[in-house]
């Protein structure tokens, strides 16, 4: 009751404040105190809602695999790539990997944030073959270090495929290897019980100044 009253109070404050920037901040504070269902309803109807609010709420809906609510929230911002990524992620989280792929690849151009949402769906199911195929289909401009990281996670049970992606990432993207990529490679090596290779990779990472903090 006290939390609900606090949320209602924030919403009332948002609507009554005279300064628009302050109204928006009050709305955002209220959204963060709501359930994702409540936030989805508010962000679709409030004249104060902006793209960051829709992205925030769409991602919360997507995390629950709630495709219908994610789509409804994102519909107000059809040009938002982050909203589109949330729609793709919702399908992946609901188990509809094919739907996630089709939605991600339906638009042109494909941006990394959308490609990564699609690759995340494949990583969730450990679909190594699907990850390789998606990586081959994506244009260079749609791929970044995060795409390779997610593809590596899809290869958790295929250590050689994971290491091949690890080695290919920097030449393909121009982005240096970071601690997340190294950690994914080490995890795959650990699963394969290749301790010698893991130790060598860790030493190489240390020489390159990549820490695990």
PDB file of C-alpha atoms in Angstrom:
ATOM      1  CA  UNK A   1       0.000   0.000   0.000  1.00  0.00           C
ATOM      2  CA  UNK A   2       2.727   2.464   0.896  1.00  0.00           C
ATOM      3  CA  UNK A   3       4.695   1.656  -2.260  1.00  0.00           C
ATOM      4  CA  UNK A   4       1.561   1.956  -4.419  1.00  0.00           C
ATOM      5  CA  UNK A   5       0.749   5.303  -2.795  1.00  0.00           C
ATOM      6  CA  UNK A   6       4.291   6.457  -3.454  1.00  0.00           C
ATOM      7  CA  UNK A   7       4.027   5.533  -7.134  1.00  0.00           C
ATOM      8  CA  UNK A   8       0.685   7.267  -7.482  1.00  0.00           C
ATOM      9  CA  UNK A   9       2.128  10.312  -5.760  1.00  0.00           C
ATOM     10  CA  UNK A  10       5.042  10.447  -8.174  1.00  0.00           C
ATOM     11  CA  UNK A  11       2.680  10.225 -11.133  1.00  0.00           C
ATOM     12  CA  UNK A  12       0.485  12.975  -9.744  1.00  0.00           C
ATOM     13  CA  UNK A  13       3.579  15.096  -9.195  1.00  0.00           C
ATOM     14  CA  UNK A  14       4.774  14.461 -12.727  1.00  0.00           C
ATOM     15  CA  UNK A  15       1.495  15.677 -14.176  1.00  0.00           C
ATOM     16  CA  UNK A  16       1.198  18.736 -11.936  1.00  0.00           C
ATOM     17  CA  UNK A  17       4.720  20.107 -12.249  1.00  0.00           C
ATOM     18  CA  UNK A  18       5.094  23.163 -14.458  1.00  0.00           C
ATOM     19  CA  UNK A  19       8.551  22.467 -15.836  1.00  0.00           C
ATOM     20  CA  UNK A  20       8.566  19.774 -18.506  1.00  0.00           C
ATOM     21  CA  UNK A  21      12.073  18.400 -17.767  1.00  0.00           C
ATOM     22  CA  UNK A  22      11.104  17.910 -14.128  1.00  0.00           C
ATOM     23  CA  UNK A  23       7.865  16.194 -15.165  1.00  0.00           C
ATOM     24  CA  UNK A  24       9.840  13.721 -17.258  1.00  0.00           C
ATOM     25  CA  UNK A  25      12.205  12.956 -14.374  1.00  0.00           C
ATOM     26  CA  UNK A  26       9.259  12.360 -12.048  1.00  0.00           C
ATOM     27  CA  UNK A  27       7.669  10.016 -14.588  1.00  0.00           C
ATOM     28  CA  UNK A  28      10.900   8.045 -14.916  1.00  0.00           C
ATOM     29  CA  UNK A  29      11.181   7.716 -11.160  1.00  0.00           C
ATOM     30  CA  UNK A  30       7.622   6.361 -11.058  1.00  0.00           C
ATOM     31  CA  UNK A  31       8.236   3.878 -13.884  1.00  0.00           C
ATOM     32  CA  UNK A  32      11.129   2.345 -11.969  1.00  0.00           C
ATOM     33  CA  UNK A  33       8.890   1.660  -8.990  1.00  0.00           C
ATOM     34  CA  UNK A  34       6.156  -0.069 -10.989  1.00  0.00           C
ATOM     35  CA  UNK A  35       5.772  -3.637 -12.114  1.00  0.00           C
ATOM     36  CA  UNK A  36       6.614  -4.085 -15.774  1.00  0.00           C
ATOM     37  CA  UNK A  37       2.911  -4.495 -16.593  1.00  0.00           C
ATOM     38  CA  UNK A  38       2.022  -1.207 -14.897  1.00  0.00           C
ATOM     39  CA  UNK A  39       4.950   0.582 -16.526  1.00  0.00           C
ATOM     40  CA  UNK A  40       3.902  -0.702 -19.954  1.00  0.00           C
ATOM     41  CA  UNK A  41       0.416   0.718 -19.511  1.00  0.00           C
ATOM     42  CA  UNK A  42       1.673   4.110 -18.356  1.00  0.00           C
ATOM     43  CA  UNK A  43       4.373   4.552 -20.989  1.00  0.00           C
ATOM     44  CA  UNK A  44       1.841   3.886 -23.762  1.00  0.00           C
ATOM     45  CA  UNK A  45      -0.573   6.537 -22.542  1.00  0.00           C
ATOM     46  CA  UNK A  46       1.539   9.255 -20.939  1.00  0.00           C
ATOM     47  CA  UNK A  47       2.251  12.343 -23.073  1.00  0.00           C
ATOM     48  CA  UNK A  48       5.472  12.733 -21.086  1.00  0.00           C
ATOM     49  CA  UNK A  49       7.010   9.451 -22.230  1.00  0.00           C
ATOM     50  CA  UNK A  50      10.065   9.737 -24.473  1.00  0.00           C
ATOM     51  CA  UNK A  51      12.085   7.162 -26.381  1.00  0.00           C
ATOM     52  CA  UNK A  52      14.382   6.293 -23.434  1.00  0.00           C
ATOM     53  CA  UNK A  53      11.296   5.547 -21.343  1.00  0.00           C
ATOM     54  CA  UNK A  54       9.862   3.272 -24.024  1.00  0.00           C
ATOM     55  CA  UNK A  55      13.207   1.481 -24.378  1.00  0.00           C
ATOM     56  CA  UNK A  56      13.491   0.986 -20.624  1.00  0.00           C
ATOM     57  CA  UNK A  57       9.986  -0.421 -20.298  1.00  0.00           C
ATOM     58  CA  UNK A  58      10.209  -2.494 -23.494  1.00  0.00           C
ATOM     59  CA  UNK A  59      13.389  -4.117 -22.204  1.00  0.00           C
ATOM     60  CA  UNK A  60      11.699  -4.948 -18.909  1.00  0.00           C
ATOM     61  CA  UNK A  61       8.820  -6.549 -20.803  1.00  0.00           C
ATOM     62  CA  UNK A  62      11.282  -8.382 -23.057  1.00  0.00           C
ATOM     63  CA  UNK A  63      13.154  -9.768 -20.057  1.00  0.00           C
ATOM     64  CA  UNK A  64       9.906 -11.487 -19.051  1.00  0.00           C
ATOM     65  CA  UNK A  65       9.381 -12.877 -22.565  1.00  0.00           C
ATOM     66  CA  UNK A  66       6.175 -10.834 -22.834  1.00  0.00           C
ATOM     67  CA  UNK A  67       6.048 -10.348 -26.591  1.00  0.00           C
ATOM     68  CA  UNK A  68       2.650  -8.651 -26.717  1.00  0.00           C
ATOM     69  CA  UNK A  69       3.512  -5.957 -24.172  1.00  0.00           C
ATOM     70  CA  UNK A  70       6.974  -5.398 -25.664  1.00  0.00           C
ATOM     71  CA  UNK A  71       5.467  -4.888 -29.114  1.00  0.00           C
ATOM     72  CA  UNK A  72       2.783  -2.580 -27.725  1.00  0.00           C
ATOM     73  CA  UNK A  73       5.321  -0.377 -25.932  1.00  0.00           C
ATOM     74  CA  UNK A  74       7.676  -0.302 -28.920  1.00  0.00           C
ATOM     75  CA  UNK A  75       4.908   0.542 -31.388  1.00  0.00           C
ATOM     76  CA  UNK A  76       5.024   4.224 -30.447  1.00  0.00           C
ATOM     77  CA  UNK A  77       8.671   4.403 -31.550  1.00  0.00           C
ATOM     78  CA  UNK A  78       8.824   2.421 -34.809  1.00  0.00           C
ATOM     79  CA  UNK A  79      12.129   4.016 -35.868  1.00  0.00           C
ATOM     80  CA  UNK A  80      13.897   3.183 -32.606  1.00  0.00           C
ATOM     81  CA  UNK A  81      16.515   0.480 -33.101  1.00  0.00           C
ATOM     82  CA  UNK A  82      16.660  -0.100 -29.350  1.00  0.00           C
ATOM     83  CA  UNK A  83      12.912  -0.716 -29.258  1.00  0.00           C
ATOM     84  CA  UNK A  84      13.267  -3.106 -32.179  1.00  0.00           C
ATOM     85  CA  UNK A  85      16.058  -4.899 -30.323  1.00  0.00           C
ATOM     86  CA  UNK A  86      13.748  -5.280 -27.333  1.00  0.00           C
ATOM     87  CA  UNK A  87      11.105  -6.843 -29.577  1.00  0.00           C
ATOM     88  CA  UNK A  88      13.683  -9.306 -30.898  1.00  0.00           C
ATOM     89  CA  UNK A  89      14.865 -10.067 -27.370  1.00  0.00           C
ATOM     90  CA  UNK A  90      11.287 -10.694 -26.195  1.00  0.00           C
ATOM     91  CA  UNK A  91      10.849 -13.361 -28.845  1.00  0.00           C
ATOM     92  CA  UNK A  92      14.128 -15.009 -27.909  1.00  0.00           C
ATOM     93  CA  UNK A  93      13.208 -15.015 -24.234  1.00  0.00           C
ATOM     94  CA  UNK A  94       9.809 -16.516 -25.012  1.00  0.00           C
ATOM     95  CA  UNK A  95      11.468 -19.370 -26.909  1.00  0.00           C
ATOM     96  CA  UNK A  96      10.529 -18.131 -30.386  1.00  0.00           C
ATOM     97  CA  UNK A  97      14.041 -18.119 -31.847  1.00  0.00           C
ATOM     98  CA  UNK A  98      12.807 -18.255 -35.430  1.00  0.00           C
ATOM     99  CA  UNK A  99      10.571 -15.250 -34.813  1.00  0.00           C
ATOM    100  CA  UNK A 100      13.508 -13.370 -33.311  1.00  0.00           C
ATOM    101  CA  UNK A 101      15.654 -14.085 -36.382  1.00  0.00           C
ATOM    102  CA  UNK A 102      12.938 -13.109 -38.835  1.00  0.00           C
ATOM    103  CA  UNK A 103      12.184  -9.846 -37.068  1.00  0.00           C
ATOM    104  CA  UNK A 104      15.855  -8.897 -36.731  1.00  0.00           C
ATOM    105  CA  UNK A 105      16.599  -9.548 -40.389  1.00  0.00           C
ATOM    106  CA  UNK A 106      13.414  -8.001 -41.768  1.00  0.00           C
ATOM    107  CA  UNK A 107      14.652  -4.415 -41.704  1.00  0.00           C
ATOM    108  CA  UNK A 108      17.402  -2.626 -43.576  1.00  0.00           C
ATOM    109  CA  UNK A 109      19.922  -1.670 -42.481  1.00  0.00           C
ATOM    110  CA  UNK A 110      20.499  -4.005 -39.535  1.00  0.00           C
ATOM    111  CA  UNK A 111      22.189  -2.299 -36.602  1.00  0.00           C
ATOM    112  CA  UNK A 112      24.457  -4.079 -34.088  1.00  0.00           C
ATOM    113  CA  UNK A 113      21.993  -3.602 -31.220  1.00  0.00           C
ATOM    114  CA  UNK A 114      19.381  -5.560 -33.204  1.00  0.00           C
ATOM    115  CA  UNK A 115      21.846  -8.169 -34.488  1.00  0.00           C
ATOM    116  CA  UNK A 116      23.038  -8.760 -30.941  1.00  0.00           C
ATOM    117  CA  UNK A 117      19.489  -9.299 -29.688  1.00  0.00           C
ATOM    118  CA  UNK A 118      19.075 -11.977 -32.349  1.00  0.00           C
ATOM    119  CA  UNK A 119      22.414 -13.571 -31.494  1.00  0.00           C
ATOM    120  CA  UNK A 120      21.446 -13.562 -27.813  1.00  0.00           C
ATOM    121  CA  UNK A 121      18.424 -15.717 -28.654  1.00  0.00           C
ATOM    122  CA  UNK A 122      20.740 -18.270 -30.245  1.00  0.00           C
ATOM    123  CA  UNK A 123      23.135 -18.108 -27.298  1.00  0.00           C
ATOM    124  CA  UNK A 124      20.261 -18.869 -24.908  1.00  0.00           C
ATOM    125  CA  UNK A 125      19.578 -22.137 -26.704  1.00  0.00           C
ATOM    126  CA  UNK A 126      23.228 -22.990 -27.387  1.00  0.00           C
ATOM    127  CA  UNK A 127      22.571 -23.043 -31.131  1.00  0.00           C
ATOM    128  CA  UNK A 128      26.158 -22.944 -32.375  1.00  0.00           C
ATOM    129  CA  UNK A 129      25.267 -23.734 -35.991  1.00  0.00           C
ATOM    130  CA  UNK A 130      22.585 -21.041 -36.001  1.00  0.00           C
ATOM    131  CA  UNK A 131      25.043 -18.527 -34.565  1.00  0.00           C
ATOM    132  CA  UNK A 132      27.601 -19.260 -37.280  1.00  0.00           C
ATOM    133  CA  UNK A 133      24.959 -18.967 -39.988  1.00  0.00           C
ATOM    134  CA  UNK A 134      23.649 -15.676 -38.617  1.00  0.00           C
ATOM    135  CA  UNK A 135      27.169 -14.282 -38.417  1.00  0.00           C
ATOM    136  CA  UNK A 136      27.684 -15.164 -42.081  1.00  0.00           C
ATOM    137  CA  UNK A 137      24.425 -13.517 -43.134  1.00  0.00           C
ATOM    138  CA  UNK A 138      24.909 -10.277 -41.244  1.00  0.00           C
ATOM    139  CA  UNK A 139      26.543  -7.356 -43.076  1.00  0.00           C
ATOM    140  CA  UNK A 140      29.818  -6.093 -41.627  1.00  0.00           C
ATOM    141  CA  UNK A 141      28.148  -2.933 -40.363  1.00  0.00           C
ATOM    142  CA  UNK A 142      25.771  -4.996 -38.201  1.00  0.00           C
ATOM    143  CA  UNK A 143      28.519  -6.835 -36.336  1.00  0.00           C
ATOM    144  CA  UNK A 144      30.552  -5.679 -33.367  1.00  0.00           C
ATOM    145  CA  UNK A 145      32.512  -7.237 -30.532  1.00  0.00           C
ATOM    146  CA  UNK A 146      29.290  -7.960 -28.674  1.00  0.00           C
ATOM    147  CA  UNK A 147      27.989 -10.031 -31.595  1.00  0.00           C
ATOM    148  CA  UNK A 148      31.075 -12.223 -31.471  1.00  0.00           C
ATOM    149  CA  UNK A 149      30.838 -12.548 -27.697  1.00  0.00           C
ATOM    150  CA  UNK A 150      27.269 -13.828 -27.954  1.00  0.00           C
ATOM    151  CA  UNK A 151      28.216 -16.173 -30.793  1.00  0.00           C
ATOM    152  CA  UNK A 152      31.001 -17.546 -28.588  1.00  0.00           C
ATOM    153  CA  UNK A 153      28.505 -18.174 -25.794  1.00  0.00           C
ATOM    154  CA  UNK A 154      26.392 -20.152 -28.247  1.00  0.00           C
ATOM    155  CA  UNK A 155      29.510 -22.323 -28.766  1.00  0.00           C
ATOM    156  CA  UNK A 156      29.985 -23.145 -25.090  1.00  0.00           C
ATOM    157  CA  UNK A 157      29.963 -26.870 -25.911  1.00  0.00           C
ATOM    158  CA  UNK A 158      32.084 -26.445 -29.060  1.00  0.00           C
ATOM    159  CA  UNK A 159      35.424 -25.217 -27.806  1.00  0.00           C
ATOM    160  CA  UNK A 160      37.143 -25.167 -31.191  1.00  0.00           C
ATOM    161  CA  UNK A 161      34.301 -23.161 -32.719  1.00  0.00           C
ATOM    162  CA  UNK A 162      34.382 -20.784 -29.757  1.00  0.00           C
ATOM    163  CA  UNK A 163      38.139 -20.239 -30.107  1.00  0.00           C
ATOM    164  CA  UNK A 164      37.810 -19.696 -33.850  1.00  0.00           C
ATOM    165  CA  UNK A 165      35.333 -16.891 -33.164  1.00  0.00           C
ATOM    166  CA  UNK A 166      37.620 -15.493 -30.470  1.00  0.00           C
ATOM    167  CA  UNK A 167      40.490 -15.262 -32.956  1.00  0.00           C
ATOM    168  CA  UNK A 168      38.273 -13.869 -35.734  1.00  0.00           C
ATOM    169  CA  UNK A 169      36.684 -11.093 -33.677  1.00  0.00           C
ATOM    170  CA  UNK A 170      39.402  -8.438 -33.742  1.00  0.00           C
ATOM    171  CA  UNK A 171      40.218  -8.758 -37.475  1.00  0.00           C
ATOM    172  CA  UNK A 172      36.509  -8.724 -38.349  1.00  0.00           C
ATOM    173  CA  UNK A 173      35.405  -5.822 -36.152  1.00  0.00           C
ATOM    174  CA  UNK A 174      38.557  -3.770 -35.601  1.00  0.00           C
ATOM    175  CA  UNK A 175      37.779  -3.851 -31.877  1.00  0.00           C
ATOM    176  CA  UNK A 176      40.428  -5.287 -29.537  1.00  0.00           C
ATOM    177  CA  UNK A 177      39.742  -8.364 -27.472  1.00  0.00           C
ATOM    178  CA  UNK A 178      38.430  -7.509 -23.998  1.00  0.00           C
ATOM    179  CA  UNK A 179      37.977  -9.357 -20.706  1.00  0.00           C
ATOM    180  CA  UNK A 180      34.479 -10.578 -21.635  1.00  0.00           C
ATOM    181  CA  UNK A 181      35.738 -12.324 -24.764  1.00  0.00           C
ATOM    182  CA  UNK A 182      38.649 -13.843 -22.877  1.00  0.00           C
ATOM    183  CA  UNK A 183      36.310 -15.023 -20.124  1.00  0.00           C
ATOM    184  CA  UNK A 184      34.009 -16.692 -22.665  1.00  0.00           C
ATOM    185  CA  UNK A 185      36.968 -18.464 -24.261  1.00  0.00           C
ATOM    186  CA  UNK A 186      38.277 -19.587 -20.863  1.00  0.00           C
ATOM    187  CA  UNK A 187      34.839 -20.892 -19.921  1.00  0.00           C
ATOM    188  CA  UNK A 188      34.681 -22.988 -23.078  1.00  0.00           C
ATOM    189  CA  UNK A 189      38.190 -24.328 -22.420  1.00  0.00           C
ATOM    190  CA  UNK A 190      37.198 -25.192 -18.856  1.00  0.00           C
ATOM    191  CA  UNK A 191      34.132 -27.083 -20.114  1.00  0.00           C
ATOM    192  CA  UNK A 192      36.437 -29.044 -22.439  1.00  0.00           C
ATOM    193  CA  UNK A 193      38.929 -29.658 -19.607  1.00  0.00           C
ATOM    194  CA  UNK A 194      41.748 -28.060 -21.589  1.00  0.00           C
ATOM    195  CA  UNK A 195      43.563 -26.515 -18.666  1.00  0.00           C
ATOM    196  CA  UNK A 196      46.856 -26.088 -20.515  1.00  0.00           C
ATOM    197  CA  UNK A 197      45.247 -24.057 -23.285  1.00  0.00           C
ATOM    198  CA  UNK A 198      43.329 -22.047 -20.705  1.00  0.00           C
ATOM    199  CA  UNK A 199      46.516 -21.187 -18.824  1.00  0.00           C
ATOM    200  CA  UNK A 200      48.212 -20.120 -22.049  1.00  0.00           C
ATOM    201  CA  UNK A 201      45.247 -17.925 -23.014  1.00  0.00           C
ATOM    202  CA  UNK A 202      45.198 -16.321 -19.565  1.00  0.00           C
ATOM    203  CA  UNK A 203      48.935 -15.568 -19.792  1.00  0.00           C
ATOM    204  CA  UNK A 204      48.476 -14.026 -23.238  1.00  0.00           C
ATOM    205  CA  UNK A 205      45.615 -11.896 -21.951  1.00  0.00           C
ATOM    206  CA  UNK A 206      47.767 -10.704 -19.053  1.00  0.00           C
ATOM    207  CA  UNK A 207      50.556  -9.758 -21.462  1.00  0.00           C
ATOM    208  CA  UNK A 208      48.040  -7.684 -23.395  1.00  0.00           C
ATOM    209  CA  UNK A 209      46.937  -5.937 -20.218  1.00  0.00           C
ATOM    210  CA  UNK A 210      43.501  -7.586 -20.098  1.00  0.00           C
ATOM    211  CA  UNK A 211      42.486  -8.009 -16.478  1.00  0.00           C
ATOM    212  CA  UNK A 212      39.612  -9.776 -14.795  1.00  0.00           C
ATOM    213  CA  UNK A 213      39.230  -7.281 -11.944  1.00  0.00           C
TER     214      UNK A 213
END
